[in-house]
Amino acid sequence: MNLSIKNIHKSYGDLKVLHDFNLELDKNRIHCFFGPSGCGKTTLMHVIAGILKPDSGDIIMPPDMRFSYIFQEERLLPWMTVKENVALVLLDKKDKAYVESQVKASLSLVELNDFADYYPNELSGGMRQRVSIARAFAYEGDVLAMDEPFKGLHLKLKQSLMDAIYKYWILHKPQTYFITHDIDDALYIADDIYIFDGPPMRIVERIDIQVSHELRKTNPELLMAYKMKLSGVL
Amino acid sequence: MMLFTMKNKKWLKKLGIGLLWLAIWHLTYKVIDRALYVPSILSVIRALLDLVVDIRFWQIIAASVYRVIAGLFLSLVFGVTMGVLCGLNGLLYDFINPIVKAIKATPVISFIIIALIWFKSTHVPIFIGFLMCFPIIWTNVVSGIRNIDTKLIEMAKVYQLKKTVIIKNIYLPSIKPFFTAGVIMALGLGWKVSVAAEVLSHPQYAIGSNLHSAKAYLDTPLLFAWTIVVIILSFIFESFFALWAKESRKTS
């Protein structure tokens, strides 16, 4: 079942962030929400994930959807180790062996196995963000929601994380929504890029990227046309 | 080895400072030259030794320790419960806050006098200890609750963590430093006010009652000796608590 966003209204005081907003999202594709900061992308994502209640309107999706959410900030518990932070979202699981293997597997996807017993304040900002990505992986939500997960990370790390996310996506096929205002991030991973403007937020354009993920890495020139287009928008 | 000598150095410094203060005391004693105003160190030590060999001394201490613990216990139970509720509910906070402010501003002696009318003498110090420590615990727990990072709670909700998991893993660890600081303050204050209450309420076994009779007989060395006993007990309480706080940090 696809996700449909129907007639959503959400205001903060007098600021109408979402005004009669509608969008239909195919569950099998990686959707990227692209646009200037402050246009309402995060609000939209919060409404989808149920963090925010819209003033009116509906989000139509199957009941009991579980969200693996990567926030802009790491949101780790400072009094827990890396391992414990990741295991936190699996605390209701009875099978300890499963939890352990799940934590290990997710940490190795973000290459942090050697730091499993560290506390967040002993890690760099980029490493902490990787822990929060590992937490999202371990949870294996039906939805993978990412709100500028690579902010402040350097290019090389960003690419390896995007590869990790793509690998995870291939394995589990979650519905994936990805907020960014970085053109290269968007082009590296998305199937559909929605260009937003606002507030109130509106869709300027939807771009369907028709280059396979494998080719994007080896033949980046194939993305050139898209890149020009996106740069023009900003 | 390095660590050992550093530790040694620290101890030497502490010892030196202690000796210096004793020397200042002794000098003051010599200059004033009236044992009634400032007793000699030796006379205080002698008074202290006379005390500790008496079985009654230990009964007195036990009774006072019991009262302090009882007062603190009550303030912890009420302070934490009310603190959590008020931290979560703004209306309740607005309701309780004026009374806590009033308690904080009221001279402790006013409470002692009214408590003398209300309670049996042995219970007055417990009540006073409770009343004086409650605002500290309450204030700290409220700040602890308010200090909880709402972004962490949001994260916990998105990941559908259970209420009990959220309380145990986010609420309690967030409150803990505030709670610990509150308890350490309350421990010191608890001793002071409950001994003061004892001075006026005269329970049969009480450090305060003995301070009072030392004053009545103008026995300054004894007054000093009892005071030192209170200081030592207060220190012991604080160290035990600090140790507990450290241990539980390690295990959690």
Short mmCIF file of C-alpha atoms in Angstrom, two decimals:
data_model
loop_
_atom_site.label_atom_id
_atom_site.label_comp_id
_atom_site.label_asym_id
_atom_site.label_seq_id
_atom_site.Cartn_x
_atom_site.Cartn_y
_atom_site.Cartn_z
CA MET A 1 0.00 0.00 0.00
CA ASN A 2 1.30 3.40 -0.93
CA LEU A 3 1.40 6.27 1.45
CA SER A 4 -1.01 9.05 0.73
CA ILE A 5 -1.00 12.43 2.27
CA LYS A 6 -4.41 14.07 1.95
CA ASN A 7 -5.34 17.70 2.55
CA ILE A 8 -2.88 18.20 5.36
CA HIS A 9 -2.93 21.53 7.19
CA LYS A 10 -0.38 22.46 9.79
CA SER A 11 0.38 25.93 11.13
CA TYR A 12 2.65 27.32 13.78
CA GLY A 13 0.83 30.40 14.99
CA ASP A 14 0.24 32.48 11.88
CA LEU A 15 2.79 30.59 9.82
CA LYS A 16 1.06 28.14 7.51
CA VAL A 17 3.67 25.47 6.92
CA LEU A 18 1.43 22.92 5.30
CA HIS A 19 -1.64 24.25 3.58
CA ASP A 20 -3.91 21.72 1.94
CA PHE A 21 -0.92 19.58 1.12
CA ASN A 22 -1.35 16.41 -0.94
CA LEU A 23 1.12 13.78 -2.04
CA GLU A 24 1.02 10.14 -3.08
CA LEU A 25 4.18 8.13 -2.49
CA ASP A 26 4.96 4.81 -4.17
CA LYS A 27 6.17 2.42 -1.49
CA ASN A 28 8.77 0.74 -3.64
CA ARG A 29 10.87 3.76 -4.42
CA ILE A 30 13.33 5.93 -2.56
CA HIS A 31 11.80 9.36 -2.24
CA CYS A 32 13.87 12.40 -1.68
CA PHE A 33 12.39 15.64 -0.32
CA PHE A 34 14.50 18.44 -1.65
CA GLY A 35 14.17 22.13 -0.97
CA PRO A 36 15.43 25.17 0.89
CA SER A 37 15.59 25.04 4.67
CA GLY A 38 12.50 26.22 6.42
CA CYS A 39 10.18 25.21 3.59
CA GLY A 40 8.42 22.62 5.73
CA LYS A 41 10.19 19.35 4.87
CA THR A 42 10.81 18.38 8.47
CA THR A 43 7.26 19.26 9.46
CA LEU A 44 5.97 17.04 6.70
CA MET A 45 8.20 14.18 7.83
CA HIS A 46 7.09 14.66 11.44
CA VAL A 47 3.47 14.54 10.40
CA ILE A 48 4.05 11.35 8.40
CA ALA A 49 5.80 9.69 11.34
CA GLY A 50 3.15 10.78 13.81
CA ILE A 51 5.51 12.99 15.82
CA LEU A 52 3.31 15.96 14.98
CA LYS A 53 -0.44 15.95 14.73
CA PRO A 54 -1.67 17.86 11.68
CA ASP A 55 -4.32 20.50 12.28
CA SER A 56 -6.45 18.67 9.76
CA GLY A 57 -6.14 16.15 6.97
CA ASP A 58 -5.17 12.51 6.78
CA ILE A 59 -2.15 10.33 6.35
CA ILE A 60 -3.35 7.11 4.82
CA MET A 61 -1.13 4.12 5.40
CA PRO A 62 -1.42 0.61 6.85
CA PRO A 63 -1.96 0.57 10.61
CA ASP A 64 0.95 -0.22 12.96
CA MET A 65 3.61 1.06 10.64
CA ARG A 66 6.98 1.07 12.38
CA PHE A 67 9.31 3.95 11.64
CA SER A 68 13.08 3.77 11.57
CA TYR A 69 13.72 7.46 11.95
CA ILE A 70 17.09 9.16 11.51
CA PHE A 71 16.85 12.65 12.96
CA GLN A 72 18.94 15.68 12.07
CA GLU A 73 20.62 15.33 15.44
CA GLU A 74 21.83 12.00 16.77
CA ARG A 75 19.44 11.82 19.72
CA LEU A 76 21.49 9.23 21.58
CA LEU A 77 21.21 8.62 25.30
CA PRO A 78 24.45 9.98 26.76
CA TRP A 79 24.45 7.47 29.65
CA MET A 80 24.35 4.46 27.34
CA THR A 81 27.11 2.94 25.25
CA VAL A 82 26.89 2.72 21.47
CA LYS A 83 25.77 -0.88 21.75
CA GLU A 84 23.11 -0.09 24.35
CA ASN A 85 21.83 2.86 22.36
CA VAL A 86 21.25 0.65 19.35
CA ALA A 87 19.77 -2.17 21.45
CA LEU A 88 17.39 0.31 23.11
CA VAL A 89 14.93 0.15 20.23
CA LEU A 90 14.90 -3.67 20.45
CA LEU A 91 14.21 -3.83 24.20
CA ASP A 92 10.79 -5.42 23.73
CA LYS A 93 12.36 -8.35 21.89
CA LYS A 94 12.64 -11.45 24.07
CA ASP A 95 15.25 -13.21 21.96
CA LYS A 96 18.57 -11.93 23.30
CA ALA A 97 20.60 -13.66 20.62
CA TYR A 98 18.56 -11.93 17.94
CA VAL A 99 19.08 -8.56 19.57
CA GLU A 100 22.79 -9.12 19.80
CA SER A 101 23.20 -10.21 16.21
CA GLN A 102 20.98 -7.37 15.04
CA VAL A 103 23.07 -4.80 16.93
CA LYS A 104 26.28 -6.27 15.57
CA ALA A 105 25.04 -6.35 12.00
CA SER A 106 23.81 -2.76 12.09
CA LEU A 107 26.99 -1.47 13.67
CA SER A 108 29.07 -3.20 11.06
CA LEU A 109 27.00 -1.57 8.30
CA VAL A 110 28.15 1.81 9.62
CA GLU A 111 31.61 0.46 10.47
CA LEU A 112 31.40 1.07 14.17
CA ASN A 113 31.83 -2.40 15.63
CA ASP A 114 35.10 -1.42 17.25
CA PHE A 115 33.34 1.33 19.17
CA ALA A 116 30.43 -0.71 20.53
CA ASP A 117 31.39 -0.08 24.14
CA TYR A 118 32.11 3.64 23.82
CA TYR A 119 29.87 6.34 25.18
CA PRO A 120 28.51 8.97 22.77
CA ASN A 121 30.63 11.75 24.27
CA GLU A 122 33.75 9.74 23.44
CA LEU A 123 32.89 9.80 19.73
CA SER A 124 33.06 12.45 17.05
CA GLY A 125 29.87 14.04 15.74
CA GLY A 126 30.03 11.98 12.57
CA MET A 127 30.42 8.75 14.51
CA ARG A 128 27.48 9.62 16.71
CA GLN A 129 25.34 10.19 13.65
CA ARG A 130 26.42 6.78 12.37
CA VAL A 131 25.23 5.25 15.64
CA SER A 132 21.83 6.80 15.10
CA ILE A 133 21.81 5.34 11.58
CA ALA A 134 22.71 1.94 13.03
CA ARG A 135 19.84 2.29 15.49
CA ALA A 136 17.45 2.89 12.61
CA PHE A 137 18.83 -0.17 10.78
CA ALA A 138 18.55 -2.41 13.84
CA TYR A 139 14.91 -1.49 14.33
CA GLU A 140 14.05 -2.57 10.78
CA GLY A 141 11.03 -0.31 10.53
CA ASP A 142 8.53 -0.57 7.69
CA VAL A 143 9.54 2.98 6.90
CA LEU A 144 12.99 4.45 6.79
CA ALA A 145 12.68 8.19 7.38
CA MET A 146 15.81 10.31 7.19
CA ASP A 147 15.99 14.00 7.95
CA GLU A 148 19.27 15.36 6.65
CA PRO A 149 21.18 12.45 8.12
CA PHE A 150 24.53 13.46 6.64
CA LYS A 151 24.63 17.06 7.76
CA GLY A 152 28.18 18.01 8.61
CA LEU A 153 29.76 14.76 7.44
CA HIS A 154 32.55 14.81 4.90
CA LEU A 155 32.03 13.50 1.40
CA LYS A 156 33.87 10.19 1.68
CA LEU A 157 32.00 9.16 4.81
CA LYS A 158 28.75 10.35 3.34
CA GLN A 159 29.18 8.11 0.33
CA SER A 160 30.00 5.06 2.38
CA LEU A 161 26.95 5.73 4.56
CA MET A 162 24.74 6.16 1.52
CA ASP A 163 26.08 2.88 0.22
CA ALA A 164 25.21 1.32 3.56
CA ILE A 165 21.73 2.75 3.40
CA TYR A 166 21.26 1.50 -0.13
CA LYS A 167 22.49 -1.95 0.90
CA TYR A 168 20.02 -1.94 3.77
CA TRP A 169 17.28 -0.82 1.44
CA ILE A 170 17.97 -3.66 -1.02
CA LEU A 171 17.80 -6.15 1.85
CA HIS A 172 14.66 -4.91 3.60
CA LYS A 173 12.88 -2.70 1.08
CA PRO A 174 11.42 -0.25 3.58
CA GLN A 175 9.42 2.72 2.33
CA THR A 176 12.12 5.33 2.24
CA TYR A 177 11.86 9.10 2.65
CA PHE A 178 14.93 11.20 2.67
CA ILE A 179 15.16 14.93 3.36
CA THR A 180 18.14 16.86 2.10
CA HIS A 181 19.20 20.11 0.57
CA ASP A 182 22.32 18.66 -0.89
CA ILE A 183 22.04 17.97 -4.63
CA ASP A 184 24.68 15.24 -4.69
CA ASP A 185 23.10 13.38 -1.76
CA ALA A 186 19.77 13.45 -3.51
CA LEU A 187 21.19 12.26 -6.83
CA TYR A 188 23.22 9.50 -5.23
CA ILE A 189 20.35 7.67 -3.65
CA ALA A 190 16.89 8.81 -4.77
CA ASP A 191 14.49 7.32 -7.30
CA ASP A 192 12.18 10.30 -7.05
CA ILE A 193 13.19 13.78 -6.11
CA TYR A 194 10.44 16.17 -5.01
CA ILE A 195 11.45 19.76 -5.21
CA PHE A 196 9.63 21.76 -2.60
CA ASP A 197 9.16 25.40 -1.99
CA GLY A 198 7.48 27.33 0.76
CA PRO A 199 6.13 27.86 3.31
CA PRO A 200 3.36 27.04 2.79
CA MET A 201 5.00 24.06 1.20
CA ARG A 202 4.19 23.16 -2.36
CA ILE A 203 5.68 20.79 -4.90
CA VAL A 204 7.58 22.66 -7.56
CA GLU A 205 8.56 19.60 -9.51
CA ARG A 206 8.99 15.88 -9.30
CA ILE A 207 12.07 14.43 -10.96
CA ASP A 208 12.24 10.75 -11.73
CA ILE A 209 15.86 9.61 -11.82
CA GLN A 210 16.25 6.87 -14.40
CA VAL A 211 19.84 5.90 -13.85
CA SER A 212 20.47 2.68 -11.92
CA HIS A 213 22.22 3.01 -8.58
CA GLU A 214 25.16 0.96 -9.76
CA LEU A 215 25.77 3.25 -12.72
CA ARG A 216 25.49 6.43 -10.64
CA LYS A 217 28.65 5.48 -8.84
CA THR A 218 30.68 4.46 -11.86
CA ASN A 219 29.29 6.93 -14.37
CA PRO A 220 28.44 10.11 -12.53
CA GLU A 221 28.27 12.01 -15.81
CA LEU A 222 24.91 10.35 -16.44
CA LEU A 223 23.53 12.47 -13.64
CA MET A 224 24.79 15.73 -15.08
CA ALA A 225 21.51 16.74 -16.67
CA TYR A 226 19.62 16.19 -13.43
CA LYS A 227 22.23 18.10 -11.55
CA MET A 228 21.89 21.12 -13.80
CA LYS A 229 18.17 21.03 -13.37
CA LEU A 230 18.37 20.86 -9.59
CA SER A 231 20.96 23.61 -9.40
CA GLY A 232 18.66 25.82 -11.42
CA VAL A 233 15.95 25.40 -8.85
CA LEU A 234 17.99 26.55 -5.88
CA MET B 1 54.30 5.05 41.68
CA MET B 2 53.62 8.45 40.21
CA LEU B 3 50.00 8.21 41.25
CA PHE B 4 51.00 7.14 44.73
CA THR B 5 53.23 10.13 45.30
CA MET B 6 50.59 12.46 43.87
CA LYS B 7 48.02 11.05 46.25
CA ASN B 8 50.50 11.34 49.07
CA LYS B 9 51.12 14.95 48.20
CA LYS B 10 47.41 15.69 48.25
CA TRP B 11 47.11 14.10 51.67
CA LEU B 12 50.08 16.02 52.96
CA LYS B 13 48.52 19.24 51.76
CA LYS B 14 45.22 18.45 53.44
CA LEU B 15 46.99 17.51 56.64
CA GLY B 16 49.01 20.71 56.51
CA ILE B 17 45.90 22.84 56.09
CA GLY B 18 44.20 21.02 58.97
CA LEU B 19 47.18 21.56 61.25
CA LEU B 20 47.31 25.21 60.27
CA TRP B 21 43.70 25.73 61.32
CA LEU B 22 44.33 23.94 64.60
CA ALA B 23 47.27 26.27 65.14
CA ILE B 24 45.03 29.29 64.45
CA TRP B 25 42.51 27.92 66.98
CA HIS B 26 45.27 27.47 69.53
CA LEU B 27 46.59 30.96 68.90
CA THR B 28 43.11 32.45 69.31
CA TYR B 29 42.75 30.53 72.55
CA LYS B 30 46.07 31.95 73.78
CA VAL B 31 45.24 35.51 72.74
CA ILE B 32 41.69 35.56 74.18
CA ASP B 33 42.93 33.71 77.21
CA ARG B 34 39.42 32.94 78.48
CA ALA B 35 38.45 29.26 78.21
CA LEU B 36 34.79 30.21 78.51
CA TYR B 37 34.92 32.00 75.14
CA VAL B 38 37.40 29.84 73.30
CA PRO B 39 38.31 26.50 74.89
CA SER B 40 41.69 24.88 74.36
CA ILE B 41 42.02 22.10 71.82
CA LEU B 42 43.09 19.72 74.52
CA SER B 43 40.02 20.39 76.69
CA VAL B 44 37.74 19.77 73.72
CA ILE B 45 39.50 16.51 72.91
CA ARG B 46 39.21 15.50 76.57
CA ALA B 47 35.48 16.31 76.55
CA LEU B 48 35.09 14.31 73.38
CA LEU B 49 36.92 11.31 74.87
CA ASP B 50 34.77 11.48 78.00
CA LEU B 51 31.73 11.37 75.78
CA VAL B 52 32.63 8.40 73.59
CA VAL B 53 33.38 6.07 76.49
CA ASP B 54 29.89 6.61 77.89
CA ILE B 55 27.20 4.21 76.66
CA ARG B 56 24.64 7.03 76.87
CA PHE B 57 26.58 8.93 74.19
CA TRP B 58 25.90 6.19 71.68
CA GLN B 59 22.22 6.05 72.60
CA ILE B 60 22.01 9.80 72.11
CA ILE B 61 23.71 9.59 68.74
CA ALA B 62 21.49 6.71 67.66
CA ALA B 63 18.39 8.70 68.60
CA SER B 64 19.55 11.79 66.70
CA VAL B 65 20.64 9.78 63.68
CA TYR B 66 17.24 8.12 63.63
CA ARG B 67 15.50 11.50 63.65
CA VAL B 68 17.64 12.90 60.84
CA ILE B 69 17.12 9.78 58.72
CA ALA B 70 13.38 9.83 59.37
CA GLY B 71 13.13 13.51 58.40
CA LEU B 72 15.21 12.97 55.28
CA PHE B 73 13.26 9.88 54.33
CA LEU B 74 9.97 11.73 54.52
CA SER B 75 11.36 14.64 52.52
CA LEU B 76 12.65 12.22 49.87
CA VAL B 77 9.36 10.37 49.55
CA PHE B 78 7.27 13.52 49.34
CA GLY B 79 9.87 15.56 47.47
CA VAL B 80 10.33 13.01 44.70
CA THR B 81 6.63 12.19 44.33
CA MET B 82 5.51 15.80 44.33
CA GLY B 83 8.53 16.85 42.26
CA VAL B 84 7.73 14.38 39.50
CA LEU B 85 4.04 15.31 39.48
CA CYS B 86 4.75 19.04 39.50
CA GLY B 87 7.46 18.68 36.87
CA LEU B 88 4.96 17.02 34.56
CA ASN B 89 1.92 19.14 35.42
CA GLY B 90 2.26 22.91 35.21
CA LEU B 91 -0.98 23.61 37.05
CA LEU B 92 0.04 21.49 40.02
CA TYR B 93 3.41 23.22 39.99
CA ASP B 94 1.77 26.65 40.14
CA PHE B 95 -0.33 25.42 43.04
CA ILE B 96 2.57 23.99 45.09
CA ASN B 97 5.23 26.56 44.21
CA PRO B 98 4.01 29.42 46.46
CA ILE B 99 3.92 27.18 49.50
CA VAL B 100 7.42 25.89 48.81
CA LYS B 101 8.63 29.46 48.37
CA ALA B 102 6.99 30.41 51.66
CA ILE B 103 8.64 27.49 53.45
CA LYS B 104 12.01 28.47 52.03
CA ALA B 105 11.62 32.07 53.24
CA THR B 106 10.27 31.27 56.71
CA PRO B 107 12.82 31.34 59.55
CA VAL B 108 13.30 27.79 60.76
CA ILE B 109 12.69 28.94 64.34
CA SER B 110 9.07 29.84 63.53
CA PHE B 111 8.45 26.31 62.36
CA ILE B 112 10.17 24.87 65.41
CA ILE B 113 7.96 26.89 67.74
CA ILE B 114 4.74 25.88 66.02
CA ALA B 115 5.95 22.27 65.83
CA LEU B 116 6.56 22.33 69.59
CA ILE B 117 2.89 23.04 69.98
CA TRP B 118 1.81 20.41 67.48
CA PHE B 119 4.04 17.41 68.21
CA LYS B 120 5.69 15.32 70.91
CA SER B 121 9.21 16.58 71.60
CA THR B 122 10.91 13.62 69.93
CA HIS B 123 8.96 14.17 66.72
CA VAL B 124 9.62 17.88 66.38
CA PRO B 125 13.11 17.45 64.86
CA ILE B 126 11.79 14.88 62.39
CA PHE B 127 9.10 17.26 61.25
CA ILE B 128 11.54 20.14 60.97
CA GLY B 129 14.05 18.03 59.06
CA PHE B 130 11.33 16.98 56.66
CA LEU B 131 9.97 20.50 56.23
CA MET B 132 13.35 22.07 55.52
CA CYS B 133 14.62 19.35 53.16
CA PHE B 134 11.42 18.87 51.21
CA PRO B 135 11.72 22.15 49.21
CA ILE B 136 15.28 21.29 48.17
CA ILE B 137 14.41 17.82 46.94
CA TRP B 138 11.23 19.08 45.31
CA THR B 139 12.96 21.95 43.49
CA ASN B 140 15.72 19.70 42.22
CA VAL B 141 13.40 16.96 41.02
CA VAL B 142 11.24 19.54 39.21
CA SER B 143 14.32 20.95 37.47
CA GLY B 144 15.40 17.42 36.63
CA ILE B 145 12.07 16.64 35.00
CA ARG B 146 12.12 19.92 33.11
CA ASN B 147 15.65 19.28 31.99
CA ILE B 148 14.67 16.08 30.21
CA ASP B 149 15.54 16.39 26.56
CA THR B 150 12.21 16.37 24.75
CA LYS B 151 14.03 15.31 21.60
CA LEU B 152 14.98 12.06 23.30
CA ILE B 153 11.38 11.49 24.34
CA GLU B 154 10.30 12.18 20.76
CA MET B 155 12.84 9.63 19.52
CA ALA B 156 11.58 7.10 22.08
CA LYS B 157 8.01 7.60 20.92
CA VAL B 158 8.86 7.22 17.23
CA TYR B 159 10.57 3.94 18.06
CA GLN B 160 7.51 2.96 20.10
CA LEU B 161 9.41 2.30 23.31
CA LYS B 162 7.24 1.23 26.22
CA LYS B 163 6.40 3.72 28.98
CA THR B 164 8.37 1.69 31.52
CA VAL B 165 11.39 1.61 29.23
CA ILE B 166 11.19 5.38 28.73
CA ILE B 167 10.91 6.04 32.46
CA LYS B 168 13.77 3.71 33.35
CA ASN B 169 16.13 4.67 30.54
CA ILE B 170 15.39 8.34 29.90
CA TYR B 171 13.50 9.91 32.81
CA LEU B 172 15.44 8.44 35.73
CA PRO B 173 18.96 8.97 34.34
CA SER B 174 18.02 12.57 33.41
CA ILE B 175 16.74 13.35 36.89
CA LYS B 176 19.53 11.58 38.72
CA PRO B 177 22.22 14.31 38.75
CA PHE B 178 19.66 16.85 40.00
CA PHE B 179 18.35 14.41 42.58
CA THR B 180 21.87 13.59 43.80
CA ALA B 181 22.78 17.26 44.15
CA GLY B 182 19.54 17.85 46.05
CA VAL B 183 20.14 14.98 48.44
CA ILE B 184 23.68 16.15 49.21
CA MET B 185 22.36 19.61 50.06
CA ALA B 186 19.52 18.13 52.07
CA LEU B 187 21.87 15.90 54.06
CA GLY B 188 23.86 18.85 55.37
CA LEU B 189 20.82 20.98 56.03
CA GLY B 190 18.94 18.06 57.61
CA TRP B 191 21.55 17.70 60.31
CA LYS B 192 21.68 21.40 61.07
CA VAL B 193 17.95 22.01 61.38
CA SER B 194 17.08 18.83 63.17
CA VAL B 195 19.77 19.46 65.82
CA ALA B 196 18.48 23.02 66.16
CA ALA B 197 15.00 21.62 66.69
CA GLU B 198 16.35 19.24 69.31
CA VAL B 199 17.90 22.14 71.21
CA LEU B 200 14.45 23.65 71.65
CA SER B 201 12.32 20.54 71.94
CA HIS B 202 14.54 18.65 74.42
CA PRO B 203 13.92 15.03 73.59
CA GLN B 204 15.34 12.74 76.27
CA TYR B 205 18.03 11.34 73.99
CA ALA B 206 19.26 13.98 71.57
CA ILE B 207 22.46 15.75 70.57
CA GLY B 208 20.54 19.02 70.63
CA SER B 209 19.40 18.51 74.21
CA ASN B 210 23.03 18.02 75.21
CA LEU B 211 24.13 21.12 73.34
CA HIS B 212 21.51 22.97 75.33
CA SER B 213 22.71 21.70 78.69
CA ALA B 214 26.33 22.41 77.74
CA LYS B 215 25.22 25.97 77.19
CA ALA B 216 23.26 26.02 80.47
CA TYR B 217 26.35 24.92 82.43
CA LEU B 218 28.62 27.20 80.42
CA ASP B 219 30.65 24.11 79.50
CA THR B 220 32.26 25.42 76.33
CA PRO B 221 34.55 22.42 75.69
CA LEU B 222 31.51 20.14 75.82
CA LEU B 223 29.62 22.45 73.46
CA PHE B 224 32.52 22.25 71.02
CA ALA B 225 32.76 18.49 71.44
CA TRP B 226 29.07 17.93 70.61
CA THR B 227 29.34 20.29 67.68
CA ILE B 228 32.27 18.31 66.33
CA VAL B 229 30.19 15.16 66.69
CA VAL B 230 27.45 16.72 64.51
CA ILE B 231 29.98 17.78 61.89
CA ILE B 232 31.51 14.31 61.76
CA LEU B 233 28.12 12.62 61.49
CA SER B 234 27.08 14.97 58.73
CA PHE B 235 30.30 14.21 56.85
CA ILE B 236 29.79 10.49 57.26
CA PHE B 237 26.27 10.78 55.86
CA GLU B 238 27.48 12.74 52.86
CA SER B 239 30.34 10.36 52.13
CA PHE B 240 28.07 7.33 52.28
CA PHE B 241 25.68 8.96 49.88
CA ALA B 242 28.44 10.11 47.54
CA LEU B 243 29.77 6.55 47.53
CA TRP B 244 26.34 5.18 46.71
CA ALA B 245 25.89 7.71 43.89
CA LYS B 246 29.25 6.72 42.43
CA GLU B 247 28.56 2.99 42.68
CA SER B 248 25.17 3.25 41.01
CA ARG B 249 26.68 5.30 38.21
CA LYS B 250 29.14 2.50 37.58
CA THR B 251 26.52 -0.22 37.43
CA SER B 252 23.96 1.63 35.35
#
